[in-house]
């Protein structure tokens, strides 16, 4: 089983601070996805990274895929209370590309006003 | 599109009772996944279907769990008999082979007393 380890598990910060969430594995993934989940809802896809070294930006969120395609990071600049939620990384180890994913345990982010 | 629709949203039952969770995937999607989410274990894949055919049920915890997909627009996950350790949020997700993006329903929160 190819595991994805996320860190930190919990993050509590003040509005305006920056933060980085990490997603690491000893295995190579053909692609990695980041999802955000709010209480009482299902996860929603934020981004998919496919190429080693790839960097994608989504407003204040920056996603990076490691050169060796074994790790990824999510950086949020000037966090806002609306960023609060559970952030999940998910990998496609077999290159199937149809959605059979391995999920990390998640990072619970709380942004205080 | 209405998205993935799950029912019921909440279910409270007593140990030993049968539980049936239902899912309507997004029209046109050819993959359907059942996941279970708990604080301890995170998101776990239970079973997935391709074009209504079960492909991998290795994540189904025990014979008490069964899933069916009689047609492209409906799937069920049944637990019989239910046990307190089955308490979790059960998510249904669907995807289209070309993009691999998972679209999750809002989940069914199951509590077994």
Coordinates of C-alpha atoms in Angstrom, one line a residue:
Chain A
X1 CA 0.0 0.0 0.0
X2 CA 1.4 3.4 -1.0
X3 CA 0.8 5.8 1.9
X4 CA 0.6 9.6 1.9
X5 CA 1.6 11.3 5.1
X6 CA 0.4 14.8 5.8
X7 CA 1.9 17.3 8.2
X8 CA 1.0 19.1 10.3
X9 CA -2.1 17.2 11.4
X10 CA -3.6 20.4 13.0
X11 CA -2.9 24.0 12.3
X12 CA -4.4 27.0 14.2
X13 CA -3.3 30.4 13.0
X14 CA -4.4 34.1 12.9
X15 CA -5.9 35.8 9.9
X16 CA -3.2 37.2 7.7
X17 CA -0.5 34.6 8.5
X18 CA 1.1 32.3 5.9
X19 CA 1.2 28.5 6.2
X20 CA 2.5 25.5 4.4
X21 CA 1.0 21.9 4.5
X22 CA 3.1 19.0 3.4
X23 CA 2.2 15.7 1.8
X24 CA 5.0 13.1 1.7
X25 CA 5.4 9.5 0.4
X26 CA 8.2 7.0 -0.2
X27 CA 6.4 6.1 -3.4
X28 CA 6.1 7.8 -6.7
X29 CA 2.7 9.0 -7.8
X30 CA 1.7 9.7 -11.4
X31 CA -0.3 12.7 -10.1
X32 CA -1.4 14.3 -6.9
X33 CA -4.6 16.1 -6.1
X34 CA -5.5 18.5 -3.2
X35 CA -9.0 18.6 -1.8
X36 CA -10.6 20.8 0.7
X37 CA -13.4 19.6 2.9
X38 CA -15.8 21.8 5.0
X39 CA -17.8 20.4 7.9
X40 CA -20.8 18.4 6.8
X41 CA -19.7 18.3 3.2
X42 CA -17.7 16.1 0.9
X43 CA -14.2 16.9 -0.3
X44 CA -13.9 19.3 -3.2
X45 CA -11.0 19.2 -5.7
X46 CA -8.7 22.3 -5.6
X47 CA -5.9 21.2 -8.0
X48 CA -4.2 18.4 -9.8
X49 CA -0.4 18.3 -10.3
X50 CA 1.0 15.9 -12.8
X51 CA 4.6 16.9 -13.7
X52 CA 7.6 16.7 -11.3
X53 CA 8.5 20.2 -10.2
X54 CA 5.2 21.7 -11.3
X55 CA 3.9 24.7 -9.5
X56 CA 0.2 25.8 -9.7
X57 CA -1.4 28.9 -8.2
X58 CA -5.0 29.3 -7.2
X59 CA -5.4 32.9 -5.9
X60 CA -3.6 32.8 -2.5
X61 CA -2.9 29.1 -2.7
X62 CA 0.3 27.7 -4.3
X63 CA 0.7 24.0 -4.9
X64 CA 4.0 22.3 -5.7
X65 CA 4.7 18.8 -6.9
X66 CA 8.2 17.5 -5.9
X67 CA 10.7 16.8 -8.6
X68 CA 10.7 13.1 -7.9
X69 CA 6.8 13.1 -7.7
X70 CA 6.9 11.7 -4.2
X71 CA 5.8 14.8 -2.3
X72 CA 3.7 17.9 -2.6
X73 CA 3.1 21.1 -0.6
X74 CA 0.3 23.6 -0.3
X75 CA 1.2 27.1 0.7
X76 CA -1.5 29.7 1.7
X77 CA -0.6 33.4 1.8
X78 CA -2.4 35.7 4.1
X79 CA -4.8 33.1 5.4
X80 CA -8.5 34.1 5.9
X81 CA -11.2 32.6 8.1
X82 CA -12.8 31.3 4.9
X83 CA -9.8 29.1 4.4
X84 CA -10.7 27.0 7.5
X85 CA -11.3 23.4 6.7
X86 CA -9.7 20.0 6.2
X87 CA -7.1 19.8 3.5
X88 CA -6.5 16.4 1.9
X89 CA -3.8 15.3 -0.5
X90 CA -4.6 12.3 -2.7
X91 CA -2.4 10.4 -5.0
X92 CA -2.9 8.2 -8.1
X93 CA -0.2 5.6 -7.6
X94 CA -1.1 3.5 -10.6
X95 CA -1.5 6.2 -13.2
X96 CA -5.1 5.0 -13.7
X97 CA -6.4 8.6 -14.1
X98 CA -10.0 7.6 -13.3
X99 CA -10.1 8.5 -9.6
X100 CA -8.9 5.5 -7.6
X101 CA -6.9 7.6 -5.1
X102 CA -4.9 7.1 -1.9
X103 CA -5.7 9.8 0.6
X104 CA -3.6 11.4 3.3
X105 CA -4.9 11.7 6.8
X106 CA -5.6 15.4 6.3
X107 CA -4.6 18.7 7.9
X108 CA -7.3 20.5 9.9
X109 CA -6.7 24.2 9.4
X110 CA -8.4 26.8 11.6
X111 CA -7.9 30.5 10.8
X112 CA -9.0 32.9 13.6
X113 CA -10.3 36.4 12.7
Chain B
X1 CA -25.9 19.2 -12.9
X2 CA -27.1 18.3 -9.4
X3 CA -23.9 16.6 -8.3
X4 CA -23.6 13.3 -6.5
X5 CA -26.7 12.8 -4.3
X6 CA -26.6 10.6 -1.2
X7 CA -29.3 9.6 1.2
X8 CA -29.9 9.5 4.0
X9 CA -27.8 12.4 5.3
X10 CA -28.0 11.1 8.8
X11 CA -28.9 7.6 10.1
X12 CA -29.0 6.5 13.7
X13 CA -29.7 2.9 14.3
X14 CA -29.2 0.2 16.9
X15 CA -26.7 -2.6 16.7
X16 CA -27.8 -5.5 14.7
X17 CA -30.1 -3.5 12.4
X18 CA -29.7 -3.4 8.6
X19 CA -28.5 -0.1 7.1
X20 CA -28.8 0.9 3.5
X21 CA -27.1 3.9 2.1
X22 CA -28.0 5.2 -1.4
X23 CA -26.1 7.1 -4.1
X24 CA -27.0 8.7 -7.4
X25 CA -23.8 9.6 -9.3
X26 CA -23.3 12.4 -11.8
X27 CA -24.9 11.6 -15.1
X28 CA -22.2 10.4 -17.6
X29 CA -19.7 9.4 -15.0
X30 CA -18.4 5.9 -15.5
X31 CA -16.8 5.3 -12.2
X32 CA -18.4 5.2 -8.7
X33 CA -16.6 4.9 -5.4
X34 CA -17.7 4.3 -1.9
X35 CA -15.5 5.8 0.8
X36 CA -15.7 5.7 4.6
X37 CA -14.3 8.6 6.7
X38 CA -13.4 8.4 10.4
X39 CA -11.1 10.5 12.6
X40 CA -8.9 7.6 13.3
X41 CA -8.5 6.2 9.8
X42 CA -9.3 9.1 7.5
X43 CA -10.8 8.4 4.1
X44 CA -10.8 4.7 3.2
X45 CA -11.9 3.3 -0.2
X46 CA -14.4 0.5 0.3
X47 CA -15.3 -0.5 -3.2
X48 CA -15.5 1.0 -6.7
X49 CA -17.5 0.3 -9.8
X50 CA -16.7 0.8 -13.5
X51 CA -19.8 0.9 -15.8
X52 CA -21.9 -0.6 -13.0
X53 CA -19.5 -3.6 -12.5
X54 CA -17.7 -4.0 -9.2
X55 CA -13.9 -3.8 -9.9
X56 CA -12.2 -3.8 -6.5
X57 CA -13.9 -4.6 -3.2
X58 CA -10.8 -5.3 -1.2
X59 CA -11.5 -2.3 1.1
X60 CA -14.8 -3.7 2.3
X61 CA -14.1 -4.5 5.9
X62 CA -16.3 -7.7 6.4
X63 CA -18.9 -9.8 4.8
X64 CA -21.4 -7.7 6.7
X65 CA -20.8 -5.0 4.0
X66 CA -22.2 -5.3 0.5
X67 CA -22.6 -2.9 -2.4
X68 CA -24.5 -3.0 -5.6
X69 CA -24.9 -0.8 -8.7
X70 CA -28.0 -2.1 -10.6
X71 CA -27.8 0.7 -13.2
X72 CA -25.7 3.7 -14.1
X73 CA -27.7 6.1 -11.9
X74 CA -28.0 4.2 -8.6
X75 CA -25.8 2.4 -6.1
X76 CA -26.4 1.1 -2.6
X77 CA -24.1 0.2 0.3
X78 CA -25.6 -2.2 2.8
X79 CA -24.5 -3.1 6.2
X80 CA -26.1 -6.2 7.8
X81 CA -25.9 -6.5 10.7
X82 CA -24.6 -3.1 11.8
X83 CA -22.1 -2.7 14.7
X84 CA -21.1 0.4 16.7
X85 CA -17.6 0.3 15.0
X86 CA -19.4 1.0 11.7
X87 CA -20.2 4.5 12.9
X88 CA -18.6 6.8 10.3
X89 CA -19.4 9.2 7.5
X90 CA -19.9 7.2 4.2
X91 CA -19.2 9.1 1.0
X92 CA -20.1 8.2 -2.5
X93 CA -18.0 9.8 -5.3
X94 CA -18.1 9.5 -9.0
X95 CA -15.6 10.3 -11.8
X96 CA -15.2 10.3 -15.5
X97 CA -12.3 8.3 -16.8
X98 CA -10.8 11.1 -18.9
X99 CA -10.3 13.6 -16.0
X100 CA -10.0 11.5 -12.9
X101 CA -11.5 14.2 -10.7
X102 CA -13.5 12.8 -7.9
X103 CA -16.9 14.4 -7.2
X104 CA -18.1 13.6 -3.7
X105 CA -21.6 13.6 -2.3
X106 CA -22.3 15.3 1.0
X107 CA -22.0 12.0 2.8
X108 CA -24.2 9.9 5.0
X109 CA -23.4 10.1 8.7
X110 CA -24.1 6.7 10.3
X111 CA -24.3 6.2 14.1
X112 CA -24.8 2.7 15.4
X113 CA -25.8 2.6 19.0

